[in-house]
XYZ file of C-alpha atoms in Angstrom:
542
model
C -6.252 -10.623 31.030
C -5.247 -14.255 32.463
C -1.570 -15.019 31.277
C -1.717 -17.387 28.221
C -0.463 -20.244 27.884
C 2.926 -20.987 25.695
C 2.522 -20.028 22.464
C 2.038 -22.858 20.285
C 3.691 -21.161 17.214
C 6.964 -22.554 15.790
C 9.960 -20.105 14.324
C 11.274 -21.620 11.861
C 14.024 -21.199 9.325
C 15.180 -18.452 11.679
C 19.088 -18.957 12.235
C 19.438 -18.171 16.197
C 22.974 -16.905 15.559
C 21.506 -14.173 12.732
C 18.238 -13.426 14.687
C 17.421 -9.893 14.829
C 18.618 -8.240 17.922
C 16.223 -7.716 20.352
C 13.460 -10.047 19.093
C 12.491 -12.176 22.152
C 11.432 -8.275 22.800
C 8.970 -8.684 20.100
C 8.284 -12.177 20.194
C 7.388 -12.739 24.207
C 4.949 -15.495 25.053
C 2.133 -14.030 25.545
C 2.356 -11.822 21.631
C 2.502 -15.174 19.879
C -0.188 -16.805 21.924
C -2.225 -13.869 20.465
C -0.957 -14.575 17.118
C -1.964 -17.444 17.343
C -5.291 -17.240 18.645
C -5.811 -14.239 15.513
C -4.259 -17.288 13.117
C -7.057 -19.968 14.625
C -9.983 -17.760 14.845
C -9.543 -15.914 11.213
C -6.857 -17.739 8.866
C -9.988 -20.090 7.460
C -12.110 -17.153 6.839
C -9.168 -15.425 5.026
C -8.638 -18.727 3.040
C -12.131 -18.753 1.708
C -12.196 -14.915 0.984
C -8.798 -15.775 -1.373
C -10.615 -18.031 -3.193
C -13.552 -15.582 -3.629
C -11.059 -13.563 -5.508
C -10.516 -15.934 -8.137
C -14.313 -16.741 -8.659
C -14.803 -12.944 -8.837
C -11.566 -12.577 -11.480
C -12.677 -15.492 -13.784
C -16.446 -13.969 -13.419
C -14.963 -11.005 -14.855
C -12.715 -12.736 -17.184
C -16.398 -14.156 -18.637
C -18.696 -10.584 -18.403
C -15.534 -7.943 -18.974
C -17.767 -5.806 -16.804
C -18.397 -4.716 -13.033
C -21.205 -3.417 -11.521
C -22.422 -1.970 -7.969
C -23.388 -4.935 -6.010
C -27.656 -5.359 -6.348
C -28.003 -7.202 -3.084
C -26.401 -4.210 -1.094
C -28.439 -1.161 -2.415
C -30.166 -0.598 0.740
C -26.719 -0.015 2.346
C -26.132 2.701 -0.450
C -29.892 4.047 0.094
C -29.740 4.087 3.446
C -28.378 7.265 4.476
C -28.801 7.485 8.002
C -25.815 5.505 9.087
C -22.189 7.259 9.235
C -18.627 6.182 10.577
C -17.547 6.481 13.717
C -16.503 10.528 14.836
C -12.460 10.598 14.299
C -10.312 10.836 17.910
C -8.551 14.141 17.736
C -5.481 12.803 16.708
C -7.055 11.521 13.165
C -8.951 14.701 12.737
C -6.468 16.598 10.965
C -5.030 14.445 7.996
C -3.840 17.275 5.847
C -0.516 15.986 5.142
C 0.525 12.197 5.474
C 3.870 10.553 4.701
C 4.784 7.465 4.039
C 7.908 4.969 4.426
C 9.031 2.124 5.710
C 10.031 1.622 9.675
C 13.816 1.021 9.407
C 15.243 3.355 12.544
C 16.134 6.384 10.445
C 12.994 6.595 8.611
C 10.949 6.557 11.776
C 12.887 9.335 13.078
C 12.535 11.394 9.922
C 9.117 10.567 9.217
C 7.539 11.564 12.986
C 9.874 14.698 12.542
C 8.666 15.405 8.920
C 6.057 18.097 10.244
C 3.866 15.796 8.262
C 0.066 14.996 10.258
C 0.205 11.606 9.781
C 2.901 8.854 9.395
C 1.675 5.739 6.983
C 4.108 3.289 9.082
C 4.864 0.546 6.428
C 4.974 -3.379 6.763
C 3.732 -3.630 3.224
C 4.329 -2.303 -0.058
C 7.193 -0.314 1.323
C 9.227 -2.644 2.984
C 10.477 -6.043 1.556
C 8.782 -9.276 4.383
C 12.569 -10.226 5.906
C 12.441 -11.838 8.803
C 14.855 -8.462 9.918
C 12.385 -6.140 8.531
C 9.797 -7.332 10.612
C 11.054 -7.657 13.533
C 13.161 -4.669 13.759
C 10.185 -2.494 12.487
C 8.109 -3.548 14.995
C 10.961 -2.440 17.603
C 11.043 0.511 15.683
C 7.643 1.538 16.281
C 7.718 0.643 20.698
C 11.371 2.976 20.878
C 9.704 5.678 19.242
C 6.731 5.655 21.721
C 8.824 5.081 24.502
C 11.399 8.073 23.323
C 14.334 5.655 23.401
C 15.208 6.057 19.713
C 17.781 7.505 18.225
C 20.117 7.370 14.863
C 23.785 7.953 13.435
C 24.280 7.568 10.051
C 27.637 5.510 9.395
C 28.450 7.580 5.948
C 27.403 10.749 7.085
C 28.257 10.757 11.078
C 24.546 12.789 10.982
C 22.590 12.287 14.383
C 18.754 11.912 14.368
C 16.668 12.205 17.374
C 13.036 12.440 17.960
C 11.397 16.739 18.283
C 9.041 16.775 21.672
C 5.891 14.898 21.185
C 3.294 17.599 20.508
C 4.997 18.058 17.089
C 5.593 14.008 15.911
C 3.431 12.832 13.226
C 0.685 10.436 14.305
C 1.108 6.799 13.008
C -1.364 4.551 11.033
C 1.038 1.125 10.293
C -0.279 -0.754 7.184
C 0.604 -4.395 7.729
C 0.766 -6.747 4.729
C -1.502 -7.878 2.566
C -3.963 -10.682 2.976
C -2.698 -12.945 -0.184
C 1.216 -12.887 1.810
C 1.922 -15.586 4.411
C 4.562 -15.086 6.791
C 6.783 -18.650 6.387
C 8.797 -17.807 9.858
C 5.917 -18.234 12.244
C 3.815 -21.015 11.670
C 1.236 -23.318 13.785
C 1.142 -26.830 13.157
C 3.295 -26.272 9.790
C 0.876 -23.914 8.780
C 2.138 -20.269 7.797
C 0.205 -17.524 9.571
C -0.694 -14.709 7.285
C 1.935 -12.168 7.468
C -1.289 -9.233 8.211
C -1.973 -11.505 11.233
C 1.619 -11.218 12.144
C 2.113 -7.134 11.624
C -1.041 -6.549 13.287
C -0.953 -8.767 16.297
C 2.328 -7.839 17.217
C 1.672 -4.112 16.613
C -1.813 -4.091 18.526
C -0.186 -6.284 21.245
C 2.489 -4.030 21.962
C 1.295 -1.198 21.704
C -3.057 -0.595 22.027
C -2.615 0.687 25.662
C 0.767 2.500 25.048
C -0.433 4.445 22.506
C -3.791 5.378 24.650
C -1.479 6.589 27.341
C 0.078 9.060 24.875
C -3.358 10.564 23.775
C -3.911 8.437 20.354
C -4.745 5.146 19.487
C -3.593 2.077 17.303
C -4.567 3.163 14.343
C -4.101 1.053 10.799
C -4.712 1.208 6.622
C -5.943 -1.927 5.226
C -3.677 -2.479 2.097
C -4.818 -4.470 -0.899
C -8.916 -5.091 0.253
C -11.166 -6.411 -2.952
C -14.493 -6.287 -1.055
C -16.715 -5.227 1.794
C -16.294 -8.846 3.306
C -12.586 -8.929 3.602
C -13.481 -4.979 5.347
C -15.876 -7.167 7.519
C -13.500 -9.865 8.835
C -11.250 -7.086 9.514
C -14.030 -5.493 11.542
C -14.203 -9.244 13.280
C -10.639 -9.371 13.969
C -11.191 -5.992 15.715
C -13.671 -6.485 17.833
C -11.985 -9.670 19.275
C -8.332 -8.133 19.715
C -9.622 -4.865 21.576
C -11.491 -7.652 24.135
C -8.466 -9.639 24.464
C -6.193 -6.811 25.121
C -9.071 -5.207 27.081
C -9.327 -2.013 25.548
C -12.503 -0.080 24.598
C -14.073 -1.392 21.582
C -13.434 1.545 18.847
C -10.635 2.097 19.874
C -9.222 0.803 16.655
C -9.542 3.098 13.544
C -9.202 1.791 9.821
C -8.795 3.636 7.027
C -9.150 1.508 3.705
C -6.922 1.760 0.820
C -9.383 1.612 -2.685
C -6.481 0.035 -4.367
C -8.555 -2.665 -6.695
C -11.365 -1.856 -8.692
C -13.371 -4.222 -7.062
C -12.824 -2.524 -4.130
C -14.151 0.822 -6.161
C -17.601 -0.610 -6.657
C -18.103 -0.930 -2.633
C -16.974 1.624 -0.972
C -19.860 2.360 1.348
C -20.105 -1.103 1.957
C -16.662 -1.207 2.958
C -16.927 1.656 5.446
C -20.389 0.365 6.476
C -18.856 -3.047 7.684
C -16.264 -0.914 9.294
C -18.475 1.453 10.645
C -17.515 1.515 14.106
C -13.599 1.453 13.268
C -13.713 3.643 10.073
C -11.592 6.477 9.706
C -11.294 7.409 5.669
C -10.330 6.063 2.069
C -7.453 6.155 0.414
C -7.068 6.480 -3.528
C -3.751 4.908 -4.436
C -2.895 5.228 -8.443
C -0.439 2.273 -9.122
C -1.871 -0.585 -7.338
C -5.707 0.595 -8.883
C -4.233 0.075 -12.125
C -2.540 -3.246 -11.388
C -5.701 -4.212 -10.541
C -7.542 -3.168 -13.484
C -4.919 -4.888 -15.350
C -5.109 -8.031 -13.626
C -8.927 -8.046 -13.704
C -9.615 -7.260 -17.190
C -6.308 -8.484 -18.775
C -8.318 -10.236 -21.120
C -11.031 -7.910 -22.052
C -9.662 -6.529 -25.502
C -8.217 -3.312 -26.806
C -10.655 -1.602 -24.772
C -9.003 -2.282 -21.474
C -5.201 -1.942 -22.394
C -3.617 1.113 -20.584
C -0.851 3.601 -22.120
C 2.206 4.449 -19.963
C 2.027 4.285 -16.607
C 3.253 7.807 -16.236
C 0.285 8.675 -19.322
C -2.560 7.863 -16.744
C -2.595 10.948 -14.390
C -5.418 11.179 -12.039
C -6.972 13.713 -14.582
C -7.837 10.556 -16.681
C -11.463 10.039 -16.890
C -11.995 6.897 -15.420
C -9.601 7.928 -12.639
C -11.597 11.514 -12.512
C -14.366 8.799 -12.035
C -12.741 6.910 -9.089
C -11.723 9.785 -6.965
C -14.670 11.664 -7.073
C -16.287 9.003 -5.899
C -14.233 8.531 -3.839
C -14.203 11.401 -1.887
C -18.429 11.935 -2.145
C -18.774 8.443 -1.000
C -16.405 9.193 2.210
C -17.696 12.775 2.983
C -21.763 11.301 2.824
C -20.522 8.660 5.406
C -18.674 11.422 7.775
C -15.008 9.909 6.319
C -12.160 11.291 5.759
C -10.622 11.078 1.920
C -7.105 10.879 1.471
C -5.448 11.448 -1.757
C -2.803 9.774 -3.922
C 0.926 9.715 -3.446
C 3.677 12.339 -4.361
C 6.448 10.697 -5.282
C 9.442 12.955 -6.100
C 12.712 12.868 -4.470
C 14.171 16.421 -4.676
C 17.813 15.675 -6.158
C 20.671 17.130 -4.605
C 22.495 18.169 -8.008
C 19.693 19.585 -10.366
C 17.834 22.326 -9.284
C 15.952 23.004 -12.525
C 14.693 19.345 -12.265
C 13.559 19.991 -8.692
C 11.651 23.018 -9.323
C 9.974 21.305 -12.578
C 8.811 18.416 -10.059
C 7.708 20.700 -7.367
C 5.452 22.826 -9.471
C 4.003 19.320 -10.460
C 3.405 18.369 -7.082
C 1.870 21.450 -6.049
C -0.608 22.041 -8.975
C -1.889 17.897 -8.043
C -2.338 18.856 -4.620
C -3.977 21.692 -5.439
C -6.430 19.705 -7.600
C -6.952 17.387 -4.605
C -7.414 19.853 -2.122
C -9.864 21.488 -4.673
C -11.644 18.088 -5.345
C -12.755 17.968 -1.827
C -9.670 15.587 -0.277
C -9.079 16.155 3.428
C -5.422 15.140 2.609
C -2.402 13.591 0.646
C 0.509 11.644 0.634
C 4.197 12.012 0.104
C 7.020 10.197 -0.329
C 9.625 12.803 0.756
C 10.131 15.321 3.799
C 10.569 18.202 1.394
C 7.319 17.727 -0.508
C 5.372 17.973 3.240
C 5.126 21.906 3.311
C 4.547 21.951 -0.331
C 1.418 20.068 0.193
C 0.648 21.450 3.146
C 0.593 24.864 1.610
C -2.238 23.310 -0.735
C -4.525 22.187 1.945
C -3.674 25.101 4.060
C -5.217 27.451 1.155
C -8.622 25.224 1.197
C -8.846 24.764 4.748
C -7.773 27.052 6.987
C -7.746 26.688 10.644
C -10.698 23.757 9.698
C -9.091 20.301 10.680
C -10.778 18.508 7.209
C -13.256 19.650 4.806
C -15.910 16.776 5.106
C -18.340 18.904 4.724
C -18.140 19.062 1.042
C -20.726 16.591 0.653
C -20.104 16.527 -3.429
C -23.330 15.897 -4.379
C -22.643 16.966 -7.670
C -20.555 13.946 -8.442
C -22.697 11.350 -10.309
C -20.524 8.236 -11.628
C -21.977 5.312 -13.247
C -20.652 1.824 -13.004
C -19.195 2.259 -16.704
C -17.421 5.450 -16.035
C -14.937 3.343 -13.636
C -13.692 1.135 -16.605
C -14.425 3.454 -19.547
C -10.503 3.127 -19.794
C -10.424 3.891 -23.392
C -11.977 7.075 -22.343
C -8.481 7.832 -22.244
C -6.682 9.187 -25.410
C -3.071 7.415 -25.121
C -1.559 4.251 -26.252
C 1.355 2.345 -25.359
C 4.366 3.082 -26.205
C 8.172 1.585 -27.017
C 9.814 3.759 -24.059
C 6.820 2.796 -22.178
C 8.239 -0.797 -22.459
C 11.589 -0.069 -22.048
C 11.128 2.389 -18.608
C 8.838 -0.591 -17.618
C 11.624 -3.128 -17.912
C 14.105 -0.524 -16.049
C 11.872 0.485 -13.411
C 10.976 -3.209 -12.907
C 14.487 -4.857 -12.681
C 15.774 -2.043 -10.558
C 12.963 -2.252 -8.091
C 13.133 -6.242 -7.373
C 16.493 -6.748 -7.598
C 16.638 -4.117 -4.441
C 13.361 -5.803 -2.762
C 15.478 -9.074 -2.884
C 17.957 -7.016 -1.245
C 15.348 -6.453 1.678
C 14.925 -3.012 0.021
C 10.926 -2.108 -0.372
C 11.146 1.945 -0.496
C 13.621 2.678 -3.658
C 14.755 6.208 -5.231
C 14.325 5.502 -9.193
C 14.930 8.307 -11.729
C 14.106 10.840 -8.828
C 11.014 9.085 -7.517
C 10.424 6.465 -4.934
C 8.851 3.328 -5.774
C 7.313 0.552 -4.051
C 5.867 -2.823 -4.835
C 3.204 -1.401 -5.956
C 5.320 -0.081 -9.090
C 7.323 -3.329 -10.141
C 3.302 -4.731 -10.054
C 2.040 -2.453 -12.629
C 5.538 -2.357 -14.683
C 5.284 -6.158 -15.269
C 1.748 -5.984 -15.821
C 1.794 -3.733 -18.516
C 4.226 -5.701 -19.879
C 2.330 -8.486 -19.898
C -0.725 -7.069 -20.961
C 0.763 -5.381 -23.989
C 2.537 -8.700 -24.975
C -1.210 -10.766 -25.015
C -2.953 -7.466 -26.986
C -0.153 -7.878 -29.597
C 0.448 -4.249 -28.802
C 2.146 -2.106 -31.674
C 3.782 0.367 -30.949
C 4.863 3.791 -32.632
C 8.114 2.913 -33.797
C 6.799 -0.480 -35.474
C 7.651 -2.417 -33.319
C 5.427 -5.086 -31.976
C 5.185 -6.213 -28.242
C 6.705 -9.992 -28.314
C 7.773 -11.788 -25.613
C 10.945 -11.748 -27.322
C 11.372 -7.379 -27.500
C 10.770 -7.800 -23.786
C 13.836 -10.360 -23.215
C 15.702 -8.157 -25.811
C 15.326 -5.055 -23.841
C 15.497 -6.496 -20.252
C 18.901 -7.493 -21.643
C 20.210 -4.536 -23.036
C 19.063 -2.963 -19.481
C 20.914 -5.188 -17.577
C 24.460 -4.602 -19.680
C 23.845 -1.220 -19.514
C 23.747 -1.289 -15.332
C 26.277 -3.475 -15.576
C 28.253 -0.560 -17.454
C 27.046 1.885 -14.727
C 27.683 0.305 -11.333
C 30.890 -1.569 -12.421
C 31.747 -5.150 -12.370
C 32.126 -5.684 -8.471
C 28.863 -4.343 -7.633
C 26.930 -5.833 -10.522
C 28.527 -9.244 -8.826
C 27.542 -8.425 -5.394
C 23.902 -7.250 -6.460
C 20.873 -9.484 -7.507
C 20.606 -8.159 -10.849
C 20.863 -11.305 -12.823
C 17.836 -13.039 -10.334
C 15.658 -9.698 -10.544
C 15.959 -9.847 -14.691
C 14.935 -13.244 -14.344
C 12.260 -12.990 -12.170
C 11.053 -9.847 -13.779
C 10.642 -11.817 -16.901
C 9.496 -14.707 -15.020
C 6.229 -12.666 -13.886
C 5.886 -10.814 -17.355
C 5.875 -13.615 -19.872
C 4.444 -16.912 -18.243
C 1.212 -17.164 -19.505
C -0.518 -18.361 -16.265
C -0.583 -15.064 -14.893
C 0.510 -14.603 -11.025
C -1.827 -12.628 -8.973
C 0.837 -10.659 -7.174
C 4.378 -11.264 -7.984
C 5.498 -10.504 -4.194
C 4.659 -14.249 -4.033
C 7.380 -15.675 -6.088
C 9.843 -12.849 -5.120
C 9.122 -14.212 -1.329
C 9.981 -17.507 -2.150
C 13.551 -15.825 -3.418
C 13.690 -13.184 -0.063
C 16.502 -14.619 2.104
């Protein structure tokens, strides 16, 4: 590889006296100048494939229906093609946890005893300029072994076990819909997935061959097999830049939209030669059935959140497909999340949750999953003991082709299948959940413990969506009460007095509270809808 050129990307609003320490580390020469070329070559084709998105919403918005795509059947019918074999060090996906990349969760997460490590630049972690940067240092120390923690409270060391028994990393970069504002070419913002990728693969493609695995990603947030495609693209050119084998790369695709539901073979097709799995993710799936179909009647408004387990039909529906779709295409299919944190006072409330956790990883393991997720070192053996009782010494069980599974189109938005409704503490643990969760993310918080579980963006995106959505369907709920826009301010107020009341006047002041009610409202009431409300929180995220 020739040496490039100086970057032509511009950091901006970037004060050099409050720079991260250690970024010209991250940010050398020749990593921008690859930025950049990733920003040149594939920004436009990203553009055009966000617009797609709204012709495909406001088609929806007109049928209230989706459908397996006619003009790729032969891609379904075609069943000679499968995915790329997994390296050994994706083979065995039993157990994966996930967290952001601040130092100590790095540490903890490798050490977890976990299989894999979802490394995360997205719905985990809040996009400041500190959190990117310093993850991505993160990441090199730990594959160099030059990483190491004290916490300040506790004066508790953390240091990295010998390699053979780290977790292997997949890093998740951001989004396609988020730009990163600090590094832009010719004023131009370049798309913060650009930005966690390119520096990631940059850095580390060849290190990470040295040590026996690979750079490995999940694709967060995908709505169809050609945004899986130009990810393929951007593969292909970034393994010949760096000058690594092509495959090396391996992708494994979060179904987080419905959209995304209704091609899943064509997603792993176009990612054939990358592929490594699916992922079923609950709270961003029903965001996005939300968002699609916010307009589509009392048919399509969802209960609770915490009402829509993944024993609920149409979710039955998406997983099982799910997993047959992955296992016919030589995939692996990873389950949902498990989201407890054990508390430290309450025993009875710990061994409640854990027999939860346990009896849905034993339905996933059952279903045919090769693995899981968890939030939380202490749920790893728990699952672990789940997929240990289906598997054995086996590294995955792909060869559970599930050919029993038969779901129609329908069956993935039969959401009335489900007998629940909305309800008033629905709204109020909405509001709570919501205000609690930005007013940390604006804090440069994206991983928060809330009422013993920990949320990401993902959760503050279906909270204020079922808001919203309750408030349009003119909602009633058991207590008589109808869903206003002006319940929603009443209770978002009451919330905030009452943390107010709990954390004390000084650090109520020093918090965001009164900007994360706002915005929280903001993004639940306007009646032009945002598509993600990460975009106007960014706008806030010093």
């Amino acid at each position: 590889m020739s040496a490039p050129a100086p970057s032509p990307l511009a950091i901006v609003d970037v004060d050099p006296a409050k720079a991260p320490a250690r970024q010209d580390e991250v940010l050398t020469e020749a990593a921008l100048a690859f930025v950049a070329e990733l920003h040149r070559r594939f920004t436009p084709r990203r553009d055009e494939l966000l617009k797609r998105r709204d012709e495909r919403r406001a088609e929806i918005a007109r049928t209230s229906t989706l459908d397996f795509l006619p003009e790729t059947a032969h891609i379904r019918a075609d069943d000679s093609w499968k995915v790329a074999e997994a390296p050994a060090a994706l083979n065995d996906r039993r157990v994966e946890i996930t967290g952001p990349t601040d130092r100590k969760m790095t540490i903890n997460a490798l050490n977890s005893g976990a299989k894999v490590w979802l490394a995360d630049f997205e719905d985990a972690s809040a996009p400041t300029w500190e959190n990117v940067v310093s993850g991505q240092l993160n990441l090199t120390d730990a594959y160099e072994r030059r990483i190491d923690f004290t916490d300040e409270r506790s004066g508790k060391s953390y240091a990295l076990k010998p390699a053979e028994e780290l977790a292997t990393v997949v890093m998740r970069p951001r989004g396609w819909h988020l730009d990163e504002r600090h590094l832009q070419l010719d004023g131009k913002p370049v798309p913060g997935a650009l930005v966690d990728f390119g520096l990631y693969f940059f850095h580390n493609a060849k290190r990470l061959l040295d040590l026996g695995k690979g750079p490995y990603f999940y694709l967060p947030k995908t709505e169809s097999h050609l945004e899986a495609r130009l990810w393929n693209e951007i593969f292909v050119f970034a393994q010949d830049y760096v000058g690594v084998p092509q495959g090396t790369i391996r992708a494994t695709v979060l179904i987080e939209t419905i959209t995304a539901a209704y091609e899943m073979e064509e997603i792993l097709y176009e990612l054939r030669d990358h592929a490594s799995g699916l992922n079923a993710g609950r709270w961003d799936y029903l965001f996005s059935i939300v968002k699609n179909f916010r307009d589509g009647g009392a048919k399509f408004v969802l209960p609770d959140r915490n009402a829509v387990t993944m024993t609920a039909p149409f979710m039955r529906a998406y997983t099982e497909l799910l997993v047959r779709t992955c296992h016919k295409r030589g995939a692996h299919a990873i389950g949902g999340m498990a989201a407890f944190i054990p508390s430290r006072r309450d025993a009875e409330v710990n061994k409640v949750a854990f027999e939860k956790v346990r009896a849905d990883k034993d339905r996933e393991a059952g279903d045919g999953f090769d693995g899981s997720w968890v939030a939380h070192p202490d749920l790893v053996p728990i699952a672990m003991e789940s997929f240990d009782k289906v598997l054995g010494e086996k590294p995955n069980q792909k060869d559970r082709l599930r050919e029993d599974v038969d779901v129609k189109a329908a069956d993935l938005i039969a959401i009335d299948s489900l007998d629940a409704k909305p309800t008033y503490d629905g709204l109020v643990n909405a509001v709570q959940v919501g205000i609690r969760y930005i007013e940390a993310w604006l804090r440069g918080l994206g991983a928060v413990a809330i009422f013993n579980l920990m949320e990401d963006a993902a959760t503050a995106e279906i909270s204020r969506s079922q808001i919203w959505q309750w408030i349009n369907a003119g909602v009633e709920f058991e207590n008589g009460k109808k869903a206003t826009a002006e319940l929603a301010r009443e209770v978002a107020a009451e919330e905030l007095a009452a943390i107010r009341k709990e954390i004390g006047e000084e650090a109520f002041a020093a918090g965001k509270w009164q900007q994360a009610h706002d915005l929280l409202l903001q993004v639940s009431l306007d009646t032009d809808y945002a598509a993600f409300l990460t975009l106007p929180a960014y706008d806030q995220l010093v």
